[in-house]
Coordinates of C-alpha atoms in Angstrom, one line a residue:
X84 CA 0.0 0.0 0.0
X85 CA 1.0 3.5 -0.8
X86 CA 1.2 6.1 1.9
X87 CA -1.0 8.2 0.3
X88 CA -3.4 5.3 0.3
X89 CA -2.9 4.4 3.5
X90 CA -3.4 8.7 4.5
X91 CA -6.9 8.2 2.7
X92 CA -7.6 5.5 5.0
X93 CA -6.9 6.8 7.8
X94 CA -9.1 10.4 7.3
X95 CA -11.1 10.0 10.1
X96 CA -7.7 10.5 12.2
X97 CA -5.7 12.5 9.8
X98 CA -8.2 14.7 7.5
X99 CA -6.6 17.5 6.2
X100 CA -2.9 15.7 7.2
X101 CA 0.4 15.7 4.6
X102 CA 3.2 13.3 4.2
X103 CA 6.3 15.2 5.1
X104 CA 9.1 12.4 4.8
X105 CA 10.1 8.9 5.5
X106 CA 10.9 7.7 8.9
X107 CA 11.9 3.7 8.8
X108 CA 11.4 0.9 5.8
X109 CA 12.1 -2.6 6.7
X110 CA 10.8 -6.0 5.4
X111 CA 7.4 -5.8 8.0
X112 CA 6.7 -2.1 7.9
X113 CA 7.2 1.3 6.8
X114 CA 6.6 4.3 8.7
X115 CA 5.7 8.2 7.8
X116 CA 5.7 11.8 9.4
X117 CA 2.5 13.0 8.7
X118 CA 1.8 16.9 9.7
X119 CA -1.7 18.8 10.2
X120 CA -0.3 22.8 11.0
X121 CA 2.0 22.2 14.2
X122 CA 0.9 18.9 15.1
X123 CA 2.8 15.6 13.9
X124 CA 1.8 12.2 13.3
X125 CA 3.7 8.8 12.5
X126 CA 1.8 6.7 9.8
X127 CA 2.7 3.2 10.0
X128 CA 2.2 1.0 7.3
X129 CA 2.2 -3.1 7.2
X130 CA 3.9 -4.4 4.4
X131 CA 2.5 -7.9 2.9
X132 CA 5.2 -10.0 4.8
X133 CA 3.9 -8.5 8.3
X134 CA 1.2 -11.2 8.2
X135 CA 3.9 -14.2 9.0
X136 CA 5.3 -12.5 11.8
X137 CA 3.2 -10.2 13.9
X138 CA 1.0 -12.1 15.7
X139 CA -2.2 -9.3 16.9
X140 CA -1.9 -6.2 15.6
X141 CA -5.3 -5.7 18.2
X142 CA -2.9 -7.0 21.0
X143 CA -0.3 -4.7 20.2
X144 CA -2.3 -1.6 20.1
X145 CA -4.2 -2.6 23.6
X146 CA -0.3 -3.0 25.0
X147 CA 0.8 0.4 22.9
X148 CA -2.1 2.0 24.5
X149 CA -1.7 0.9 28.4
X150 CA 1.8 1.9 27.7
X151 CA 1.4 5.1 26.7
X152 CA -1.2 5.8 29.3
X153 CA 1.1 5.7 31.7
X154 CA 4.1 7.8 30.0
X155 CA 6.3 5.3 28.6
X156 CA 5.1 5.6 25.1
X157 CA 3.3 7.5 22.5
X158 CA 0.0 7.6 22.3
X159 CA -1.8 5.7 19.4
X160 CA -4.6 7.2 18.3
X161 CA -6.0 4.6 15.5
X162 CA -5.4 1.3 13.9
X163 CA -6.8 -0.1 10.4
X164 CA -6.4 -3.9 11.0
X165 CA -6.3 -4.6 7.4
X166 CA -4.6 -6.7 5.6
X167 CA -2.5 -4.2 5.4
X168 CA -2.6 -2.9 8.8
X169 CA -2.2 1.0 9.4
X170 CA -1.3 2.4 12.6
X171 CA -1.7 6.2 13.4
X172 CA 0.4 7.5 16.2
X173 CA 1.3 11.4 17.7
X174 CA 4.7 11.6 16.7
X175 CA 7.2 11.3 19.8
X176 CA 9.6 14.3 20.1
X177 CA 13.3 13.2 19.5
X178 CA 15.2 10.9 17.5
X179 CA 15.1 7.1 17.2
X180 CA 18.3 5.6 19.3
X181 CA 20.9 4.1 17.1
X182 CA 22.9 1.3 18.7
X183 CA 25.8 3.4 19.4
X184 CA 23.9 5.5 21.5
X185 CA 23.8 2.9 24.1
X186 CA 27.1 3.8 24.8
X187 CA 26.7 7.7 25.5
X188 CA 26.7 8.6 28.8
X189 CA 23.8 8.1 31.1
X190 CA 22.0 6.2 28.1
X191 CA 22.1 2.7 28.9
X192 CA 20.8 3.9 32.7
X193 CA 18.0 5.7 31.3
X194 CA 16.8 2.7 29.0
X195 CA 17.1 0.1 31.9
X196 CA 15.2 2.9 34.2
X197 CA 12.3 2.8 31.6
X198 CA 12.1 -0.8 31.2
X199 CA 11.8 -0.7 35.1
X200 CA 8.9 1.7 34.6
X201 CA 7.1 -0.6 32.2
X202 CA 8.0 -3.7 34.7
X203 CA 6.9 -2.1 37.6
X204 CA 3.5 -1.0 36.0
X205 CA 1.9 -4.5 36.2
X206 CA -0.1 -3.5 33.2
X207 CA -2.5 -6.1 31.2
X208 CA -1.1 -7.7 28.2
X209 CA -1.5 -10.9 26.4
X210 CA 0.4 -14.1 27.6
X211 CA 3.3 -14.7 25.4
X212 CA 3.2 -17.7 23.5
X213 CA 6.5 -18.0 22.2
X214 CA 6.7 -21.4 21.7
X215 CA 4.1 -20.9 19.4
X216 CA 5.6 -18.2 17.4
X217 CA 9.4 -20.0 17.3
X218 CA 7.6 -23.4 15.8
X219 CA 6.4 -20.8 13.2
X220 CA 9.3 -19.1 12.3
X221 CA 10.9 -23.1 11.8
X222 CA 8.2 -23.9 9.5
X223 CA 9.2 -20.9 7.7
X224 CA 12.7 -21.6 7.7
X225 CA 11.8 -25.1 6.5
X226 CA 15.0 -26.7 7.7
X227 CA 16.4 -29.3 9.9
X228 CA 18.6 -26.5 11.8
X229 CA 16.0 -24.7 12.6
X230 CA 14.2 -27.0 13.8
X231 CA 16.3 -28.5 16.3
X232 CA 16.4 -24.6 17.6
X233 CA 13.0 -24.9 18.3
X234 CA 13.3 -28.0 20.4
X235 CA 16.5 -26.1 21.7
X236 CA 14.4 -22.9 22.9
X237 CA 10.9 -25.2 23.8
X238 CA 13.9 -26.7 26.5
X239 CA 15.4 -23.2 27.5
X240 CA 12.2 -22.1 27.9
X241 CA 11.0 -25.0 30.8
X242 CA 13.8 -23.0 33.0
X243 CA 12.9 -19.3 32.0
X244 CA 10.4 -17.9 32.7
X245 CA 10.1 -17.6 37.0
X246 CA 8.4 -15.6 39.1
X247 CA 5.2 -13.2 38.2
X248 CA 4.9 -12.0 34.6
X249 CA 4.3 -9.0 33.6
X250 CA 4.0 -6.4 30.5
X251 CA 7.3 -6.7 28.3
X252 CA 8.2 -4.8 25.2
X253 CA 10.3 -8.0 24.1
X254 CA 12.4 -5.9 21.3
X255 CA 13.6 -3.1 23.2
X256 CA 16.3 -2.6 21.0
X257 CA 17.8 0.6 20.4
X258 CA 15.8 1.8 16.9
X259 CA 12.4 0.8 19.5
X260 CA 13.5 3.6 21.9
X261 CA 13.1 7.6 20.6
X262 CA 14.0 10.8 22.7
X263 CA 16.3 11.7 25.2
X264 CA 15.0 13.9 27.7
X265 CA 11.7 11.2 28.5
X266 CA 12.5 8.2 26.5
X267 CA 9.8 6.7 25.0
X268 CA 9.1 3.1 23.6
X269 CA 7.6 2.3 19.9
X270 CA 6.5 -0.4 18.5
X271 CA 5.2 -3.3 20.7
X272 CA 4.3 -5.9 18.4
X273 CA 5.8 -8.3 20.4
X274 CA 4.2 -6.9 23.6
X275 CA 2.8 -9.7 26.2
X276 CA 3.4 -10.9 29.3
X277 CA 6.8 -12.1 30.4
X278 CA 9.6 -12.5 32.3
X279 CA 11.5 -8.6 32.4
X280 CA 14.8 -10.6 32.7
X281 CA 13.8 -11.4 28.5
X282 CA 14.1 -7.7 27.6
X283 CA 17.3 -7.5 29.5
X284 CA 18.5 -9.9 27.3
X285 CA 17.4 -8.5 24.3
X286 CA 19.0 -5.3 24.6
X287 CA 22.4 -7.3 25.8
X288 CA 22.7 -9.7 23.0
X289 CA 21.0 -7.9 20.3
X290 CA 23.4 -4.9 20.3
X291 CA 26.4 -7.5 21.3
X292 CA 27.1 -5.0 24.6
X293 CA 30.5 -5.2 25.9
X294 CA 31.0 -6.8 29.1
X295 CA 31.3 -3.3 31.1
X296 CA 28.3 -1.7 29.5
X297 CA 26.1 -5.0 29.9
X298 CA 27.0 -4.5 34.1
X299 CA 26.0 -0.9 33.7
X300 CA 22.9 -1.9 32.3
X301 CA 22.1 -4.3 35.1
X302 CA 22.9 -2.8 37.5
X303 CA 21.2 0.2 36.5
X304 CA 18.2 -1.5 36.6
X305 CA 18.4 -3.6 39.6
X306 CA 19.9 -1.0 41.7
X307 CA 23.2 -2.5 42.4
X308 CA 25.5 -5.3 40.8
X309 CA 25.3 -7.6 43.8
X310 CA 21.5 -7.8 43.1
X311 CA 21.7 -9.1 39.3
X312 CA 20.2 -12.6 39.0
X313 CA 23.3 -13.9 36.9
X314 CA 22.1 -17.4 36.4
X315 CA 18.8 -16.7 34.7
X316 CA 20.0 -13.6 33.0
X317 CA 22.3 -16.2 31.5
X318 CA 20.0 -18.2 30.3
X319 CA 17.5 -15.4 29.2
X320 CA 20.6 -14.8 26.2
X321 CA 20.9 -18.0 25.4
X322 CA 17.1 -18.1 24.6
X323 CA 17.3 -14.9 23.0
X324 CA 19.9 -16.2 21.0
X325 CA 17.5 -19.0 19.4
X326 CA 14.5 -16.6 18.8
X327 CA 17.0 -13.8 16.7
X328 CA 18.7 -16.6 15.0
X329 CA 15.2 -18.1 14.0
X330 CA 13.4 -14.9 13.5
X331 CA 16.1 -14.5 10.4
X332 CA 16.2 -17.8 8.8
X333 CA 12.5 -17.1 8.8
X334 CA 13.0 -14.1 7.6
X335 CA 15.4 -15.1 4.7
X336 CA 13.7 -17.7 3.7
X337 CA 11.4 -15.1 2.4
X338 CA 13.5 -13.2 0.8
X339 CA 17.5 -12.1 0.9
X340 CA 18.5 -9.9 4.3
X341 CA 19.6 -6.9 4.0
X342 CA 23.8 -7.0 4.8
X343 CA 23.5 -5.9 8.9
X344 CA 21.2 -8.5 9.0
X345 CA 22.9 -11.4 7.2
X346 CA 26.0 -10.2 9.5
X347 CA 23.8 -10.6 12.6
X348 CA 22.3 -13.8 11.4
X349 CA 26.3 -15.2 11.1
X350 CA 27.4 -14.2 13.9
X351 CA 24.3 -15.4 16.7
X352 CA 24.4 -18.8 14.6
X353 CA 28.3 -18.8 15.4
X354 CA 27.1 -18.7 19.3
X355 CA 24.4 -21.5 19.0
X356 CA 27.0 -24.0 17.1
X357 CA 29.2 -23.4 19.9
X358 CA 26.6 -24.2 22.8
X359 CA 24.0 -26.7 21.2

């Protein structure tokens, strides 16, 4: 779908709105600054391949919009279910994060102090059903690697997930984070209820954090290194490790990745070999 299709659809939000420019483009979605005088919009757009990987676009506005009741997010303001989906937003002031931003100072303590807000919200959500979505993306792969990841992660899962769960982002990478005075978190497709050591671990093994800024960012969060559940965090990687590595065979079985993510797909199957 074309923006401007996809501005038509949405009127009964964005009447009288323009397309200024391009904000992301990626293999699920594409997103938009839309303006109306001094206000600002994001349009977000599903592209066709969307429909393998996201699994409620309904579940992720209800998470997007408890979120952002509470100050940890923009507010959403209308969603087109589709096929394809749109997804009006207010536009959040600031930049997305780029992954060398985590190591700025003070940025690695604000993200973990904002994914202690979210934790410490007890909001509703969804429960996750990840075993669910990695048996997915091995169908998709279609091959006998990814499949014994699956039966890897169903395993790594059994010890996981402890404790209460609550709301998680569960891809609070740094492009998912915008603004630097009051840091905000986008897109929660992946939204549901978990374990908050998971989003740890995303941010840790995702961006490949050195050692040093990996024990700023726990210890940001849990208020002191001595406090840091090592174990589990541990373990938390390692099952991070088998949903990146099957998200992208999923994802290039589709179609070729772009070069960052062919590198990242190399290098977290590296990792695997070397514990499986």
């Amino acid at each position: 779908m074309t923006p401007e299709a996809a501005l038509r659809r949405a009127a009964a939000q964005l009447r009288g709105a323009q397309l200024l420019r391009r904000l992301h483009a990626g293999p699920l979605k594409s997103s938009w600054l839309v303006g109306r005088g001094t206000e600002r919009y994001v349009l977000r757009i599903d592209e066709p391949l969307a429909a393998r990987f996201v699994p409620d676009r309904r579940a992720e506005f209800a998470a997007w919009s408890a979120a952002a009741a509470v100050g940890l997010a923009p507010e959403p303001l209308l969603l087109l279910p589709g096929p394809p989906a749109v997804l009006v937003t207010r536009h959040a002031p600031g930049l997305a994060w780029r992954p060398a931003d985590l190591a700025r100072p003070g940025r690695i303590e604000a993200l973990a102090g904002l994914l202690r807000r979210l934790h410490e919200a007890r909001l509703p959500g969804r429960p996750l059903d990840l075993e669910a979505s990695l048996a997915g993306y091995a169908r998709s792969a279609g091959t006998a690697w990814a499949c014994r990841l699956a039966r890897s992660a169903q395993r790594l899962m059994a010890r996981c997930f402890q404790g209460p769960r609550v709301l998680c982002h569960h891809d609070p990478i740094a492009g998912n984070v915008v603004g630097l005075r009051r840091p905000l978190l986008i897109d929660w497709e992946y939204a549901a209820l978990g374990d908050p050591l998971f989003d740890l671990a995303v941010v840790s093994r995702h961006h490949g954090l050195p050692r040093a800024l990996e024990g700023r960012l726990l210890a940001a969060y849990f208020g002191g290194a001595g406090r840091v559940p090592r174990a589990r965090f541990a373990t938390q990687q390692r099952l991070y490790d088998h949903v990146l590595c099957l998200w992208l065979l999923a994802l290039a079985d589709a179609g070729p990745l772009a070069a960052a993510q062919q590198r990242q797909l190399e290098t977290v199957s590296r990792r695997l070999n070397n514990k499986l």
